[in-house]
PDB file of C-alpha atoms in Angstrom:
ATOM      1  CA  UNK A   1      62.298  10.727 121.705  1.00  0.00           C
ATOM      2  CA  UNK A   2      62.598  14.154 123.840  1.00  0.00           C
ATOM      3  CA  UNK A   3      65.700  14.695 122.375  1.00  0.00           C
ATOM      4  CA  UNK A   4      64.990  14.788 118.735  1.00  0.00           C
ATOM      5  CA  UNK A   5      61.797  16.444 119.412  1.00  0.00           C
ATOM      6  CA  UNK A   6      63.908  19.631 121.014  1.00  0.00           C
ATOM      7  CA  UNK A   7      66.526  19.299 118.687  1.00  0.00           C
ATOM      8  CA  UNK A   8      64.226  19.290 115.500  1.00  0.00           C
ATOM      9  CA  UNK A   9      62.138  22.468 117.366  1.00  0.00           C
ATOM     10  CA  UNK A  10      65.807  24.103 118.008  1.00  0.00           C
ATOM     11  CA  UNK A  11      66.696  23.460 114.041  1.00  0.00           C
ATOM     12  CA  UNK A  12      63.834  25.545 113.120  1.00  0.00           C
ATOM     13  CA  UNK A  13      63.480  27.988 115.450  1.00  0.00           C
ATOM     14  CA  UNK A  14      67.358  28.929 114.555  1.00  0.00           C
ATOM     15  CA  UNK A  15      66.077  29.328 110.657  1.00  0.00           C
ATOM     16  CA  UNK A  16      62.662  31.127 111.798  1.00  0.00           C
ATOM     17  CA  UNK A  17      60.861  27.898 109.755  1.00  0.00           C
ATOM     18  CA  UNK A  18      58.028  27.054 112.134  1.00  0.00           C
ATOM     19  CA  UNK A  19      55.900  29.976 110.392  1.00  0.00           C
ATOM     20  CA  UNK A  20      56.055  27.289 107.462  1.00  0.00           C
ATOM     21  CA  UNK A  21      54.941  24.491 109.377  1.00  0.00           C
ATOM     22  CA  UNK A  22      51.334  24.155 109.879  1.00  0.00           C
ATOM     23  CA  UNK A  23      49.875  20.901 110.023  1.00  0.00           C
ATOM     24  CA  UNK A  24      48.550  20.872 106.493  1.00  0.00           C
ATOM     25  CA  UNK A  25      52.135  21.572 104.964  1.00  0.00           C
ATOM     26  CA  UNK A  26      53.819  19.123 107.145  1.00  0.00           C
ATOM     27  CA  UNK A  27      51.555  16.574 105.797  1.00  0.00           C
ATOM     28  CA  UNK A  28      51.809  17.883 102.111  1.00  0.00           C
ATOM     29  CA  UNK A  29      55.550  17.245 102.892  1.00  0.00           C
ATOM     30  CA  UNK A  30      55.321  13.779 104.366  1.00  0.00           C
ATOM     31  CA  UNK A  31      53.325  12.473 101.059  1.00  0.00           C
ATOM     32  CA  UNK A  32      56.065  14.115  99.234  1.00  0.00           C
ATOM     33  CA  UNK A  33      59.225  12.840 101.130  1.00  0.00           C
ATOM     34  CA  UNK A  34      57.639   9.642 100.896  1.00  0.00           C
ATOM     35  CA  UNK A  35      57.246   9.795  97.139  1.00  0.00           C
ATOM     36  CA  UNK A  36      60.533  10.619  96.777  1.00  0.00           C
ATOM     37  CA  UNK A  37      61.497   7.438  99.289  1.00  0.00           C
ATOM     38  CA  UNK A  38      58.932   5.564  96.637  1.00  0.00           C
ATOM     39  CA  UNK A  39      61.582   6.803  93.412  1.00  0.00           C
ATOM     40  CA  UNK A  40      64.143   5.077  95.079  1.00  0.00           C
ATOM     41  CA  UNK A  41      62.628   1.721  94.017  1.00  0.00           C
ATOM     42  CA  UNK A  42      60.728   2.831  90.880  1.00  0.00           C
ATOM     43  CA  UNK A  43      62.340   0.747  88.581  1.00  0.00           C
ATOM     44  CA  UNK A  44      64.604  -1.424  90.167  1.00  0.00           C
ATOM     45  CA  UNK A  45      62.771  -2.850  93.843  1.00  0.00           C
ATOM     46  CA  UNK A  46      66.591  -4.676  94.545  1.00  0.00           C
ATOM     47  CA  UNK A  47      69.327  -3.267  92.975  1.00  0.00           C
ATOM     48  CA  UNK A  48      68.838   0.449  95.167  1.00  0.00           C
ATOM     49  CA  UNK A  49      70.791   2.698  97.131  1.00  0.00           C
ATOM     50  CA  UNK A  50      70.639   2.551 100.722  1.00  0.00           C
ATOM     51  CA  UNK A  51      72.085   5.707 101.483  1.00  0.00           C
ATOM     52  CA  UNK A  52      69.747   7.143  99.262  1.00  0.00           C
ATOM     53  CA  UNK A  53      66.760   5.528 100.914  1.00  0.00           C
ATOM     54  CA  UNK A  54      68.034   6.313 104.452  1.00  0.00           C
ATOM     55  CA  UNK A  55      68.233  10.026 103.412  1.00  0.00           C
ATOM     56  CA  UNK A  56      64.574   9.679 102.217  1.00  0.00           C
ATOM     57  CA  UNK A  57      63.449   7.617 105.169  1.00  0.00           C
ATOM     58  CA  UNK A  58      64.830  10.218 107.638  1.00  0.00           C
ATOM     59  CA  UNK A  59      62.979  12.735 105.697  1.00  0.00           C
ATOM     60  CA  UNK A  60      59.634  10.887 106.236  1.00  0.00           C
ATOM     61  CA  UNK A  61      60.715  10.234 109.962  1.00  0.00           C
ATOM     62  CA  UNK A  62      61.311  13.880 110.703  1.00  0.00           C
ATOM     63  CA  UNK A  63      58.304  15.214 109.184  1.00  0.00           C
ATOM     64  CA  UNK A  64      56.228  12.854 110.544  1.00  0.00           C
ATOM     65  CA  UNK A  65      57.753  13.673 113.906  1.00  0.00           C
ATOM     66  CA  UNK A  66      56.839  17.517 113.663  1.00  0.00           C
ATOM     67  CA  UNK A  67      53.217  16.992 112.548  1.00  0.00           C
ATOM     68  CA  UNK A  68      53.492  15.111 115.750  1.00  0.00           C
ATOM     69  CA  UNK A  69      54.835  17.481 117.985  1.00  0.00           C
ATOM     70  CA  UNK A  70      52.553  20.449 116.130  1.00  0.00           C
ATOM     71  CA  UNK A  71      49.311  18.383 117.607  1.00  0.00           C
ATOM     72  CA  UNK A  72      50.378  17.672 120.578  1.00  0.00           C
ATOM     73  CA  UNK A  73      50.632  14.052 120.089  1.00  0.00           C
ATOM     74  CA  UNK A  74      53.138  11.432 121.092  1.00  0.00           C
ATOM     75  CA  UNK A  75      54.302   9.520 118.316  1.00  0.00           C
ATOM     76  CA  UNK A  76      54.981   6.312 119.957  1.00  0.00           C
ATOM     77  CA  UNK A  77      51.745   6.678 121.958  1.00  0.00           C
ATOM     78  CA  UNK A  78      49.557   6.961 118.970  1.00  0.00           C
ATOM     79  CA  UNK A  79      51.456   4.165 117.168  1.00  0.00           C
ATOM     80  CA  UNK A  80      50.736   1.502 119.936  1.00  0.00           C
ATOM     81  CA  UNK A  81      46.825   2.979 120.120  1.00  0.00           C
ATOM     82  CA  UNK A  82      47.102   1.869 116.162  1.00  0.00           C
ATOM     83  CA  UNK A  83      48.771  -1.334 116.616  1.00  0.00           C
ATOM     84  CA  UNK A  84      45.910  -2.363 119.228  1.00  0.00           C
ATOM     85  CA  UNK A  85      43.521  -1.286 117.017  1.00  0.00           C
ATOM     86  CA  UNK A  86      45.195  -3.403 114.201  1.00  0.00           C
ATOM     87  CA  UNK A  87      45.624  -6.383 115.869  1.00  0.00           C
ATOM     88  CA  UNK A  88      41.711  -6.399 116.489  1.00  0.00           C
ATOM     89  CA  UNK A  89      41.380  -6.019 112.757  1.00  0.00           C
ATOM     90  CA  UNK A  90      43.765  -8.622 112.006  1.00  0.00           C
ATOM     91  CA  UNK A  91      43.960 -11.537 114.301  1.00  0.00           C
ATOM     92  CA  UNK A  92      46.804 -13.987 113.999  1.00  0.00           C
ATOM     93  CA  UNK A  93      44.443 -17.111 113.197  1.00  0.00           C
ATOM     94  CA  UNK A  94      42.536 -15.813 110.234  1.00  0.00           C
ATOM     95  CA  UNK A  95      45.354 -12.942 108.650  1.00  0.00           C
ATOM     96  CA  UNK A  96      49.228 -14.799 109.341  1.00  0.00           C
ATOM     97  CA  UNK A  97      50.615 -15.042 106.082  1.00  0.00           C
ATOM     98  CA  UNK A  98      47.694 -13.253 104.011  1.00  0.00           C
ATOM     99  CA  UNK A  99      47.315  -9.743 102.620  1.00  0.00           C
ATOM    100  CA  UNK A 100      43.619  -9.724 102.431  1.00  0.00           C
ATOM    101  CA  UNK A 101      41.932  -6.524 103.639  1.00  0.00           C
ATOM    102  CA  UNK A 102      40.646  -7.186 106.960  1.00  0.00           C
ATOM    103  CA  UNK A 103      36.830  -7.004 105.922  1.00  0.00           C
ATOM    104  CA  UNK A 104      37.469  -9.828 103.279  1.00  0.00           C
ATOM    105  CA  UNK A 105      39.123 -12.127 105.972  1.00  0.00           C
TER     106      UNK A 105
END
């Protein structure tokens, strides 16, 4: 994870693009990356491209990662705090195999 956080930091330092990145346009770019990850199944959910799809994905990915690293948080770290807090919200007995919101469980 260090390494793609330096080398992503060394990408845009090179191009002078952190001036760009404040937290509110990385996130304006995550919803659209992942819109455009969303087009690659807009009218056909089976028959897509995964090359397209893996371009998109990494897209998402790496903007995701440098909101990260612009708040000083560590992605993996706040990804297990979530998990915790979602397996508290959905316990095995009452959710496996069920989509229901977790306050209509």
């Amino acid at each position: 994870m260090a390494d793609i956080k330096e080398e992503l930091r060394a990408f845009n330092k090179e191009r002078d693009w952190d001036q760009f990145h404040s937290p509110e346009n990385l996130a304006k770019s995550i919803a659209i990356e992942s819109g455009e990850l969303l087009e690659c199944f807009q009218w056909d959910g089976k028959n897509y491209s995964l090359e397209d799809v893996k371009g998109e994905l990494a897209d998402v990915l790496t903007y995701c990662y440098m909101l990260a690293d612009k708040l000083n948080l560590d992605p993996i770290a706040i990804m297990e705090e979530k998990l915790a807090i979602t397996k508290k919200k959905y316990p095995v007995e009452k959710s496996k195999g069920r989509s229901t919101k977790y306050d209509k469980l």
